[in-house]
PDB file of N, CA and C in Angstrom:
ATOM      1  N   MET A 275     -87.093-130.639 184.458  1.00  0.00           N
ATOM      2  CA  MET A 275     -86.834-130.028 183.364  1.00  0.00           C
ATOM      3  C   MET A 275     -88.197-130.024 183.000  1.00  0.00           C
ATOM      4  N   SER A 276     -87.821-128.515 181.651  1.00  0.00           N
ATOM      5  CA  SER A 276     -88.967-128.261 181.145  1.00  0.00           C
ATOM      6  C   SER A 276     -89.075-129.400 179.574  1.00  0.00           C
ATOM      7  N   GLU A 277     -90.041-129.855 178.823  1.00  0.00           N
ATOM      8  CA  GLU A 277     -89.767-129.546 177.478  1.00  0.00           C
ATOM      9  C   GLU A 277     -88.965-129.129 176.357  1.00  0.00           C
ATOM     10  N   GLU A 278     -88.835-127.836 177.122  1.00  0.00           N
ATOM     11  CA  GLU A 278     -88.759-126.453 176.659  1.00  0.00           C
ATOM     12  C   GLU A 278     -86.639-127.018 176.594  1.00  0.00           C
ATOM     13  N   GLN A 279     -86.271-127.304 177.383  1.00  0.00           N
ATOM     14  CA  GLN A 279     -84.887-127.717 177.608  1.00  0.00           C
ATOM     15  C   GLN A 279     -84.313-128.401 176.849  1.00  0.00           C
ATOM     16  N   LYS A 280     -83.000-127.505 176.893  1.00  0.00           N
ATOM     17  CA  LYS A 280     -82.215-128.871 175.184  1.00  0.00           C
ATOM     18  C   LYS A 280     -81.548-130.252 175.685  1.00  0.00           C
ATOM     19  N   ILE A 281     -82.631-131.230 175.064  1.00  0.00           N
ATOM     20  CA  ILE A 281     -81.342-131.973 175.237  1.00  0.00           C
ATOM     21  C   ILE A 281     -80.165-132.139 174.486  1.00  0.00           C
ATOM     22  N   PRO A 282     -79.892-133.819 174.125  1.00  0.00           N
ATOM     23  CA  PRO A 282     -78.445-134.033 173.001  1.00  0.00           C
ATOM     24  C   PRO A 282     -79.478-133.526 172.471  1.00  0.00           C
ATOM     25  N   SER A 283     -78.329-133.656 170.884  1.00  0.00           N
ATOM     26  CA  SER A 283     -79.064-133.396 169.163  1.00  0.00           C
ATOM     27  C   SER A 283     -79.111-134.070 169.324  1.00  0.00           C
ATOM     28  N   ILE A 284     -79.989-134.472 168.014  1.00  0.00           N
ATOM     29  CA  ILE A 284     -79.935-135.591 167.169  1.00  0.00           C
ATOM     30  C   ILE A 284     -78.890-136.892 166.669  1.00  0.00           C
ATOM     31  N   TRP A 285     -77.865-136.075 166.299  1.00  0.00           N
ATOM     32  CA  TRP A 285     -76.506-136.441 165.390  1.00  0.00           C
ATOM     33  C   TRP A 285     -75.715-137.343 167.189  1.00  0.00           C
ATOM     34  N   GLU A 286     -75.703-136.696 168.780  1.00  0.00           N
ATOM     35  CA  GLU A 286     -75.617-137.255 169.823  1.00  0.00           C
ATOM     36  C   GLU A 286     -76.544-138.452 169.588  1.00  0.00           C
ATOM     37  N   MET A 287     -77.742-138.286 169.983  1.00  0.00           N
ATOM     38  CA  MET A 287     -78.725-139.059 169.793  1.00  0.00           C
ATOM     39  C   MET A 287     -78.107-140.775 169.601  1.00  0.00           C
ATOM     40  N   ALA A 288     -78.070-140.208 168.303  1.00  0.00           N
ATOM     41  CA  ALA A 288     -77.714-140.883 167.108  1.00  0.00           C
ATOM     42  C   ALA A 288     -77.162-141.805 167.549  1.00  0.00           C
ATOM     43  N   LYS A 289     -75.800-141.685 167.980  1.00  0.00           N
ATOM     44  CA  LYS A 289     -74.273-142.101 168.722  1.00  0.00           C
ATOM     45  C   LYS A 289     -74.434-142.820 169.186  1.00  0.00           C
ATOM     46  N   GLU A 290     -75.246-141.955 170.426  1.00  0.00           N
ATOM     47  CA  GLU A 290     -75.597-142.996 171.731  1.00  0.00           C
ATOM     48  C   GLU A 290     -76.470-144.467 171.524  1.00  0.00           C
ATOM     49  N   PHE A 291     -77.067-144.167 170.247  1.00  0.00           N
ATOM     50  CA  PHE A 291     -78.624-145.495 169.781  1.00  0.00           C
ATOM     51  C   PHE A 291     -77.592-146.219 169.919  1.00  0.00           C
ATOM     52  N   ALA A 292     -77.011-146.118 168.242  1.00  0.00           N
ATOM     53  CA  ALA A 292     -76.513-147.073 167.561  1.00  0.00           C
ATOM     54  C   ALA A 292     -74.840-147.848 168.746  1.00  0.00           C
ATOM     55  N   SER A 293     -74.154-146.604 170.010  1.00  0.00           N
ATOM     56  CA  SER A 293     -73.469-147.588 170.542  1.00  0.00           C
ATOM     57  C   SER A 293     -74.494-148.987 171.523  1.00  0.00           C
ATOM     58  N   SER A 294     -75.553-147.774 171.880  1.00  0.00           N
ATOM     59  CA  SER A 294     -76.227-149.080 172.997  1.00  0.00           C
ATOM     60  C   SER A 294     -76.543-150.228 172.444  1.00  0.00           C
ATOM     61  N   VAL A 295     -77.134-150.181 170.997  1.00  0.00           N
ATOM     62  CA  VAL A 295     -77.681-151.322 170.572  1.00  0.00           C
ATOM     63  C   VAL A 295     -76.163-152.228 170.232  1.00  0.00           C
ATOM     64  N   ALA A 296     -75.503-151.730 169.188  1.00  0.00           N
ATOM     65  CA  ALA A 296     -73.863-152.476 169.259  1.00  0.00           C
ATOM     66  C   ALA A 296     -73.328-153.147 170.344  1.00  0.00           C
ATOM     67  N   GLU A 297     -73.320-152.503 171.507  1.00  0.00           N
ATOM     68  CA  GLU A 297     -72.937-152.924 172.616  1.00  0.00           C
ATOM     69  C   GLU A 297     -74.266-154.180 173.602  1.00  0.00           C
ATOM     70  N   TRP A 298     -75.223-154.245 173.651  1.00  0.00           N
ATOM     71  CA  TRP A 298     -76.292-154.828 173.790  1.00  0.00           C
ATOM     72  C   TRP A 298     -76.489-156.042 172.470  1.00  0.00           C
ATOM     73  N   ALA A 299     -76.533-155.626 171.299  1.00  0.00           N
ATOM     74  CA  ALA A 299     -76.259-156.868 170.179  1.00  0.00           C
ATOM     75  C   ALA A 299     -74.783-157.814 170.698  1.00  0.00           C
ATOM     76  N   ALA A 300     -73.814-157.445 170.901  1.00  0.00           N
ATOM     77  CA  ALA A 300     -72.817-157.762 170.829  1.00  0.00           C
ATOM     78  C   ALA A 300     -73.168-158.926 172.524  1.00  0.00           C
ATOM     79  N   ALA A 301     -73.804-158.128 173.801  1.00  0.00           N
ATOM     80  CA  ALA A 301     -73.847-159.684 175.005  1.00  0.00           C
ATOM     81  C   ALA A 301     -74.801-160.583 174.957  1.00  0.00           C
ATOM     82  N   GLY A 302     -75.265-160.672 173.778  1.00  0.00           N
ATOM     83  CA  GLY A 302     -76.267-161.579 173.395  1.00  0.00           C
ATOM     84  C   GLY A 302     -78.254-160.924 172.954  1.00  0.00           C
ATOM     85  N   ALA A 303     -78.095-159.875 173.224  1.00  0.00           N
ATOM     86  CA  ALA A 303     -79.185-159.051 173.476  1.00  0.00           C
ATOM     87  C   ALA A 303     -80.405-159.344 174.839  1.00  0.00           C
ATOM     88  N   PRO A 304     -79.324-159.115 176.047  1.00  0.00           N
ATOM     89  CA  PRO A 304     -79.983-159.933 177.377  1.00  0.00           C
ATOM     90  C   PRO A 304     -81.067-158.281 177.490  1.00  0.00           C
ATOM     91  N   ILE A 305     -82.162-159.274 178.423  1.00  0.00           N
ATOM     92  CA  ILE A 305     -83.258-158.139 179.077  1.00  0.00           C
ATOM     93  C   ILE A 305     -83.643-158.617 180.008  1.00  0.00           C
ATOM     94  N   VAL A 306     -83.674-157.242 180.766  1.00  0.00           N
ATOM     95  CA  VAL A 306     -83.715-157.160 182.318  1.00  0.00           C
ATOM     96  C   VAL A 306     -85.341-157.852 182.573  1.00  0.00           C
ATOM     97  N   SER A 307     -85.373-158.016 184.377  1.00  0.00           N
ATOM     98  CA  SER A 307     -86.612-158.899 184.538  1.00  0.00           C
ATOM     99  C   SER A 307     -87.940-158.078 184.005  1.00  0.00           C
ATOM    100  N   LYS A 308     -89.162-158.210 184.097  1.00  0.00           N
ATOM    101  CA  LYS A 308     -90.254-158.266 184.325  1.00  0.00           C
ATOM    102  C   LYS A 308     -89.968-156.828 185.241  1.00  0.00           C
ATOM    103  N   GLU A 309     -90.060-157.581 186.529  1.00  0.00           N
ATOM    104  CA  GLU A 309     -89.600-156.808 187.631  1.00  0.00           C
ATOM    105  C   GLU A 309     -88.882-155.240 187.487  1.00  0.00           C
ATOM    106  N   ASP A 310     -87.777-155.871 186.794  1.00  0.00           N
ATOM    107  CA  ASP A 310     -86.749-155.003 186.423  1.00  0.00           C
ATOM    108  C   ASP A 310     -86.823-153.189 185.946  1.00  0.00           C
ATOM    109  N   TYR A 311     -87.755-153.833 185.058  1.00  0.00           N
ATOM    110  CA  TYR A 311     -88.381-153.307 183.966  1.00  0.00           C
ATOM    111  C   TYR A 311     -89.111-152.307 184.319  1.00  0.00           C
ATOM    112  N   SER A 312     -89.850-152.620 184.843  1.00  0.00           N
ATOM    113  CA  SER A 312     -91.158-151.682 186.030  1.00  0.00           C
ATOM    114  C   SER A 312     -90.490-151.148 186.617  1.00  0.00           C
ATOM    115  N   GLU A 313     -89.784-151.239 187.666  1.00  0.00           N
ATOM    116  CA  GLU A 313     -89.097-150.590 188.278  1.00  0.00           C
ATOM    117  C   GLU A 313     -87.618-149.724 188.104  1.00  0.00           C
ATOM    118  N   ARG A 314     -87.429-150.048 186.637  1.00  0.00           N
ATOM    119  CA  ARG A 314     -86.535-148.793 186.351  1.00  0.00           C
ATOM    120  C   ARG A 314     -87.532-147.996 185.069  1.00  0.00           C
ATOM    121  N   LEU A 315     -88.596-148.534 185.547  1.00  0.00           N
ATOM    122  CA  LEU A 315     -89.722-146.893 184.135  1.00  0.00           C
ATOM    123  C   LEU A 315     -90.451-146.016 185.651  1.00  0.00           C
ATOM    124  N   SER A 316     -90.398-146.678 186.440  1.00  0.00           N
ATOM    125  CA  SER A 316     -90.884-145.833 187.788  1.00  0.00           C
ATOM    126  C   SER A 316     -90.582-145.028 188.065  1.00  0.00           C
ATOM    127  N   ASP A 317     -88.095-145.389 188.780  1.00  0.00           N
ATOM    128  CA  ASP A 317     -87.982-144.440 188.588  1.00  0.00           C
ATOM    129  C   ASP A 317     -87.378-143.693 187.498  1.00  0.00           C
ATOM    130  N   CYS A 318     -87.433-143.663 186.343  1.00  0.00           N
ATOM    131  CA  CYS A 318     -87.546-142.576 185.045  1.00  0.00           C
ATOM    132  C   CYS A 318     -88.899-141.603 185.853  1.00  0.00           C
ATOM    133  N   ASN A 319     -89.752-141.706 186.072  1.00  0.00           N
ATOM    134  CA  ASN A 319     -91.607-141.555 186.016  1.00  0.00           C
ATOM    135  C   ASN A 319     -90.928-140.376 186.756  1.00  0.00           C
ATOM    136  N   ASN A 320     -90.238-140.916 187.870  1.00  0.00           N
ATOM    137  CA  ASN A 320     -89.921-140.182 189.260  1.00  0.00           C
ATOM    138  C   ASN A 320     -88.960-139.036 189.280  1.00  0.00           C
ATOM    139  N   CYS A 321     -88.162-139.156 188.145  1.00  0.00           N
ATOM    140  CA  CYS A 321     -87.132-138.412 187.674  1.00  0.00           C
ATOM    141  C   CYS A 321     -87.191-137.629 186.892  1.00  0.00           C
ATOM    142  N   GLU A 322     -86.604-135.964 188.374  1.00  0.00           N
ATOM    143  CA  GLU A 322     -86.837-134.748 187.412  1.00  0.00           C
ATOM    144  C   GLU A 322     -86.210-134.934 185.723  1.00  0.00           C
ATOM    145  N   HIS A 323     -85.424-135.406 185.410  1.00  0.00           N
ATOM    146  CA  HIS A 323     -84.944-135.424 184.032  1.00  0.00           C
ATOM    147  C   HIS A 323     -86.115-135.347 182.674  1.00  0.00           C
ATOM    148  N   LEU A 324     -86.745-136.813 183.365  1.00  0.00           N
ATOM    149  CA  LEU A 324     -87.852-137.364 182.668  1.00  0.00           C
ATOM    150  C   LEU A 324     -88.126-136.308 181.476  1.00  0.00           C
ATOM    151  N   LEU A 325     -88.093-136.296 180.353  1.00  0.00           N
ATOM    152  CA  LEU A 325     -89.221-135.317 178.960  1.00  0.00           C
ATOM    153  C   LEU A 325     -91.090-136.365 178.845  1.00  0.00           C
ATOM    154  N   ARG A 326     -91.777-135.686 179.787  1.00  0.00           N
ATOM    155  CA  ARG A 326     -92.667-136.793 179.644  1.00  0.00           C
ATOM    156  C   ARG A 326     -93.133-136.191 178.110  1.00  0.00           C
ATOM    157  N   LYS A 327     -93.306-135.463 177.523  1.00  0.00           N
ATOM    158  CA  LYS A 327     -94.106-135.013 176.078  1.00  0.00           C
ATOM    159  C   LYS A 327     -92.956-136.081 175.575  1.00  0.00           C
ATOM    160  N   SER A 328     -92.225-136.572 174.987  1.00  0.00           N
ATOM    161  CA  SER A 328     -91.443-137.113 174.157  1.00  0.00           C
ATOM    162  C   SER A 328     -91.656-139.416 174.601  1.00  0.00           C
ATOM    163  N   MET A 329     -91.376-138.536 176.802  1.00  0.00           N
ATOM    164  CA  MET A 329     -91.170-139.431 177.542  1.00  0.00           C
ATOM    165  C   MET A 329     -89.574-139.734 177.035  1.00  0.00           C
ATOM    166  N   ARG A 330     -88.451-139.305 176.869  1.00  0.00           N
ATOM    167  CA  ARG A 330     -87.479-139.713 176.460  1.00  0.00           C
ATOM    168  C   ARG A 330     -86.473-139.453 177.837  1.00  0.00           C
ATOM    169  N   CYS A 331     -85.100-139.585 178.580  1.00  0.00           N
ATOM    170  CA  CYS A 331     -84.309-138.612 179.122  1.00  0.00           C
ATOM    171  C   CYS A 331     -83.527-137.719 179.481  1.00  0.00           C
ATOM    172  N   GLY A 332     -83.438-137.087 179.790  1.00  0.00           N
ATOM    173  CA  GLY A 332     -83.236-135.481 179.450  1.00  0.00           C
ATOM    174  C   GLY A 332     -81.772-135.529 179.682  1.00  0.00           C
ATOM    175  N   GLU A 333     -81.175-136.217 180.200  1.00  0.00           N
ATOM    176  CA  GLU A 333     -79.818-135.898 180.489  1.00  0.00           C
ATOM    177  C   GLU A 333     -78.978-136.577 179.278  1.00  0.00           C
ATOM    178  N   CYS A 334     -79.418-137.987 178.812  1.00  0.00           N
ATOM    179  CA  CYS A 334     -78.962-138.546 177.623  1.00  0.00           C
ATOM    180  C   CYS A 334     -79.960-138.624 176.032  1.00  0.00           C
ATOM    181  N   GLY A 335     -80.976-138.289 176.329  1.00  0.00           N
ATOM    182  CA  GLY A 335     -81.467-138.491 174.757  1.00  0.00           C
ATOM    183  C   GLY A 335     -82.379-139.854 174.991  1.00  0.00           C
ATOM    184  N   CYS A 336     -82.695-140.837 175.333  1.00  0.00           N
ATOM    185  CA  CYS A 336     -82.589-142.326 174.937  1.00  0.00           C
ATOM    186  C   CYS A 336     -84.700-142.132 175.898  1.00  0.00           C
ATOM    187  N   LYS A 337     -85.206-142.850 174.612  1.00  0.00           N
ATOM    188  CA  LYS A 337     -86.601-143.331 174.389  1.00  0.00           C
ATOM    189  C   LYS A 337     -86.533-144.307 175.837  1.00  0.00           C
ATOM    190  N   VAL A 338     -86.471-144.090 177.152  1.00  0.00           N
ATOM    191  CA  VAL A 338     -86.999-144.321 178.045  1.00  0.00           C
ATOM    192  C   VAL A 338     -87.431-146.305 177.969  1.00  0.00           C
ATOM    193  N   GLU A 339     -88.629-146.542 177.551  1.00  0.00           N
ATOM    194  CA  GLU A 339     -89.078-147.629 177.464  1.00  0.00           C
ATOM    195  C   GLU A 339     -87.910-148.396 176.405  1.00  0.00           C
ATOM    196  N   TYR A 340     -87.362-147.725 175.671  1.00  0.00           N
ATOM    197  CA  TYR A 340     -85.861-149.038 174.699  1.00  0.00           C
ATOM    198  C   TYR A 340     -85.319-148.891 176.012  1.00  0.00           C
ATOM    199  N   LYS A 341     -84.434-148.224 175.961  1.00  0.00           N
ATOM    200  CA  LYS A 341     -83.672-148.103 177.061  1.00  0.00           C
ATOM    201  C   LYS A 341     -83.782-149.010 178.318  1.00  0.00           C
ATOM    202  N   ALA A 342     -84.934-148.641 178.418  1.00  0.00           N
ATOM    203  CA  ALA A 342     -85.075-150.070 180.545  1.00  0.00           C
ATOM    204  C   ALA A 342     -84.639-150.758 180.030  1.00  0.00           C
ATOM    205  N   ARG A 343     -85.141-151.816 179.393  1.00  0.00           N
ATOM    206  CA  ARG A 343     -85.249-153.264 178.753  1.00  0.00           C
ATOM    207  C   ARG A 343     -84.083-153.416 178.222  1.00  0.00           C
ATOM    208  N   MET A 344     -82.513-153.122 178.353  1.00  0.00           N
ATOM    209  CA  MET A 344     -81.939-153.301 178.087  1.00  0.00           C
ATOM    210  C   MET A 344     -80.512-153.117 179.340  1.00  0.00           C
ATOM    211  N   LYS A 345     -80.575-154.763 179.372  1.00  0.00           N
ATOM    212  CA  LYS A 345     -79.860-154.685 180.498  1.00  0.00           C
ATOM    213  C   LYS A 345     -78.253-154.755 180.448  1.00  0.00           C
ATOM    214  N   THR A 346     -77.664-154.239 179.528  1.00  0.00           N
ATOM    215  CA  THR A 346     -76.270-153.548 179.091  1.00  0.00           C
ATOM    216  C   THR A 346     -76.839-152.294 179.440  1.00  0.00           C
ATOM    217  N   LYS A 347     -77.527-151.379 179.845  1.00  0.00           N
ATOM    218  CA  LYS A 347     -77.484-149.535 179.819  1.00  0.00           C
ATOM    219  C   LYS A 347     -78.181-149.928 181.649  1.00  0.00           C
ATOM    220  N   THR A 348     -76.967-148.964 182.027  1.00  0.00           N
ATOM    221  CA  THR A 348     -77.600-147.671 182.752  1.00  0.00           C
ATOM    222  C   THR A 348     -77.960-146.200 182.604  1.00  0.00           C
ATOM    223  N   CYS A 349     -78.122-145.839 184.152  1.00  0.00           N
ATOM    224  CA  CYS A 349     -79.184-144.836 184.235  1.00  0.00           C
ATOM    225  C   CYS A 349     -78.019-143.319 184.067  1.00  0.00           C
ATOM    226  N   PRO A 350     -77.852-142.742 183.728  1.00  0.00           N
ATOM    227  CA  PRO A 350     -77.149-141.633 183.152  1.00  0.00           C
ATOM    228  C   PRO A 350     -76.877-140.788 185.425  1.00  0.00           C
ATOM    229  N   ILE A 351     -77.993-140.557 185.227  1.00  0.00           N
ATOM    230  CA  ILE A 351     -77.628-140.018 186.917  1.00  0.00           C
ATOM    231  C   ILE A 351     -77.291-141.478 187.917  1.00  0.00           C
ATOM    232  N   GLY A 352     -77.632-142.622 187.567  1.00  0.00           N
ATOM    233  CA  GLY A 352     -77.204-144.123 188.559  1.00  0.00           C
ATOM    234  C   GLY A 352     -78.364-144.300 189.592  1.00  0.00           C
ATOM    235  N   VAL A 353     -79.424-144.166 188.845  1.00  0.00           N
ATOM    236  CA  VAL A 353     -80.695-144.537 189.332  1.00  0.00           C
ATOM    237  C   VAL A 353     -80.713-145.544 189.372  1.00  0.00           C
ATOM    238  N   TRP A 354     -80.878-146.265 188.601  1.00  0.00           N
ATOM    239  CA  TRP A 354     -80.912-147.501 188.325  1.00  0.00           C
ATOM    240  C   TRP A 354     -80.140-148.775 189.112  1.00  0.00           C
ATOM    241  N   LYS A 355     -80.621-149.924 189.338  1.00  0.00           N
ATOM    242  CA  LYS A 355     -79.696-151.551 190.349  1.00  0.00           C
ATOM    243  C   LYS A 355     -79.611-151.299 188.823  1.00  0.00           C
ATOM    244  N   PRO A 356     -77.745-152.400 189.875  1.00  0.00           N
ATOM    245  CA  PRO A 356     -76.887-153.212 189.063  1.00  0.00           C
ATOM    246  C   PRO A 356     -77.465-153.937 188.686  1.00  0.00           C
ATOM    247  N   GLN A 357     -77.036-155.294 187.275  1.00  0.00           N
ATOM    248  CA  GLN A 357     -77.696-156.348 186.460  1.00  0.00           C
ATOM    249  C   GLN A 357     -76.227-156.853 186.265  1.00  0.00           C
ATOM    250  N   ILE A 358     -76.045-158.389 186.379  1.00  0.00           N
ATOM    251  CA  ILE A 358     -75.729-159.110 186.103  1.00  0.00           C
ATOM    252  C   ILE A 358     -75.896-159.399 184.712  1.00  0.00           C
ATOM    253  N   LEU A 359     -74.490-159.989 183.823  1.00  0.00           N
ATOM    254  CA  LEU A 359     -74.841-160.360 182.754  1.00  0.00           C
ATOM    255  C   LEU A 359     -74.511-161.601 182.908  1.00  0.00           C
ATOM    256  N   GLU A 360     -74.316-162.148 181.685  1.00  0.00           N
ATOM    257  CA  GLU A 360     -74.209-163.635 181.217  1.00  0.00           C
ATOM    258  C   GLU A 360     -73.211-163.833 181.862  1.00  0.00           C
ATOM    259  N   ASN A 361     -72.223-163.189 181.308  1.00  0.00           N
ATOM    260  CA  ASN A 361     -70.924-163.908 181.031  1.00  0.00           C
ATOM    261  C   ASN A 361     -70.516-163.578 182.345  1.00  0.00           C
ATOM    262  N   GLY A 362     -71.027-162.546 184.079  1.00  0.00           N
ATOM    263  CA  GLY A 362     -70.354-162.952 185.697  1.00  0.00           C
ATOM    264  C   GLY A 362     -70.807-161.094 185.469  1.00  0.00           C
ATOM    265  N   GLU A 363     -69.962-160.013 184.457  1.00  0.00           N
ATOM    266  CA  GLU A 363     -70.182-158.704 184.455  1.00  0.00           C
ATOM    267  C   GLU A 363     -71.478-157.825 185.214  1.00  0.00           C
ATOM    268  N   ILE A 364     -70.928-157.523 185.964  1.00  0.00           N
ATOM    269  CA  ILE A 364     -71.620-155.769 186.275  1.00  0.00           C
ATOM    270  C   ILE A 364     -71.843-155.114 185.960  1.00  0.00           C
ATOM    271  N   LYS A 365     -72.694-154.975 185.063  1.00  0.00           N
ATOM    272  CA  LYS A 365     -73.320-153.648 184.772  1.00  0.00           C
ATOM    273  C   LYS A 365     -74.059-152.079 185.369  1.00  0.00           C
ATOM    274  N   GLU A 366     -73.367-151.049 186.188  1.00  0.00           N
ATOM    275  CA  GLU A 366     -73.237-150.918 187.063  1.00  0.00           C
ATOM    276  C   GLU A 366     -73.693-148.940 187.102  1.00  0.00           C
ATOM    277  N   GLY A 367     -73.830-148.203 187.485  1.00  0.00           N
ATOM    278  CA  GLY A 367     -73.378-146.572 187.016  1.00  0.00           C
ATOM    279  C   GLY A 367     -73.054-146.279 188.540  1.00  0.00           C
ATOM    280  N   ASP A 368     -73.143-145.117 188.372  1.00  0.00           N
ATOM    281  CA  ASP A 368     -72.713-144.254 188.802  1.00  0.00           C
ATOM    282  C   ASP A 368     -73.658-143.475 190.613  1.00  0.00           C
ATOM    283  N   ASN A 369     -73.646-143.566 190.857  1.00  0.00           N
ATOM    284  CA  ASN A 369     -74.192-143.422 192.582  1.00  0.00           C
ATOM    285  C   ASN A 369     -73.941-142.034 192.509  1.00  0.00           C
ATOM    286  N   PRO A 370     -75.410-141.606 192.565  1.00  0.00           N
ATOM    287  CA  PRO A 370     -75.518-139.386 192.528  1.00  0.00           C
ATOM    288  C   PRO A 370     -75.773-139.568 193.459  1.00  0.00           C
ATOM    289  N   ASP A 371     -75.635-140.276 194.730  1.00  0.00           N
ATOM    290  CA  ASP A 371     -74.961-139.740 196.182  1.00  0.00           C
ATOM    291  C   ASP A 371     -73.478-139.389 195.918  1.00  0.00           C
ATOM    292  N   THR A 372     -72.516-140.503 195.741  1.00  0.00           N
ATOM    293  CA  THR A 372     -71.099-140.647 196.377  1.00  0.00           C
ATOM    294  C   THR A 372     -70.406-140.421 195.324  1.00  0.00           C
ATOM    295  N   GLY A 373     -70.990-140.264 194.358  1.00  0.00           N
ATOM    296  CA  GLY A 373     -69.835-139.865 192.148  1.00  0.00           C
ATOM    297  C   GLY A 373     -69.302-141.641 193.041  1.00  0.00           C
ATOM    298  N   ASP A 374     -69.437-141.926 193.656  1.00  0.00           N
ATOM    299  CA  ASP A 374     -68.563-143.446 193.122  1.00  0.00           C
ATOM    300  C   ASP A 374     -69.854-144.913 192.344  1.00  0.00           C
ATOM    301  N   GLN A 375     -68.928-145.975 191.836  1.00  0.00           N
ATOM    302  CA  GLN A 375     -69.365-146.723 191.504  1.00  0.00           C
ATOM    303  C   GLN A 375     -70.495-147.203 192.554  1.00  0.00           C
ATOM    304  N   VAL A 376     -71.542-147.704 192.200  1.00  0.00           N
ATOM    305  CA  VAL A 376     -72.548-148.847 193.239  1.00  0.00           C
ATOM    306  C   VAL A 376     -72.108-150.508 193.176  1.00  0.00           C
TER     307      VAL A 376
END
């Protein structure tokens, strides 16, 4: 994806960010392990949707360094592995290969 490609609008990114932070805070602000954080950043770094100049996801517009820390967030194309929250809830993304939940 090139830097010139359209990312979500500022309004859409602000709504997503506010929603993400609210969900994360409500869950007790859980963060992923250092290993999972590193793996998530590696996944993003290898992704065709990463806008390298701004380090934003071209799908959702999020700054990957922040979103990757939040245990309550998933990759918009389903690359990150599922996370188990303290309440036992599993945060999963869509499996890009099958369209099914991981």
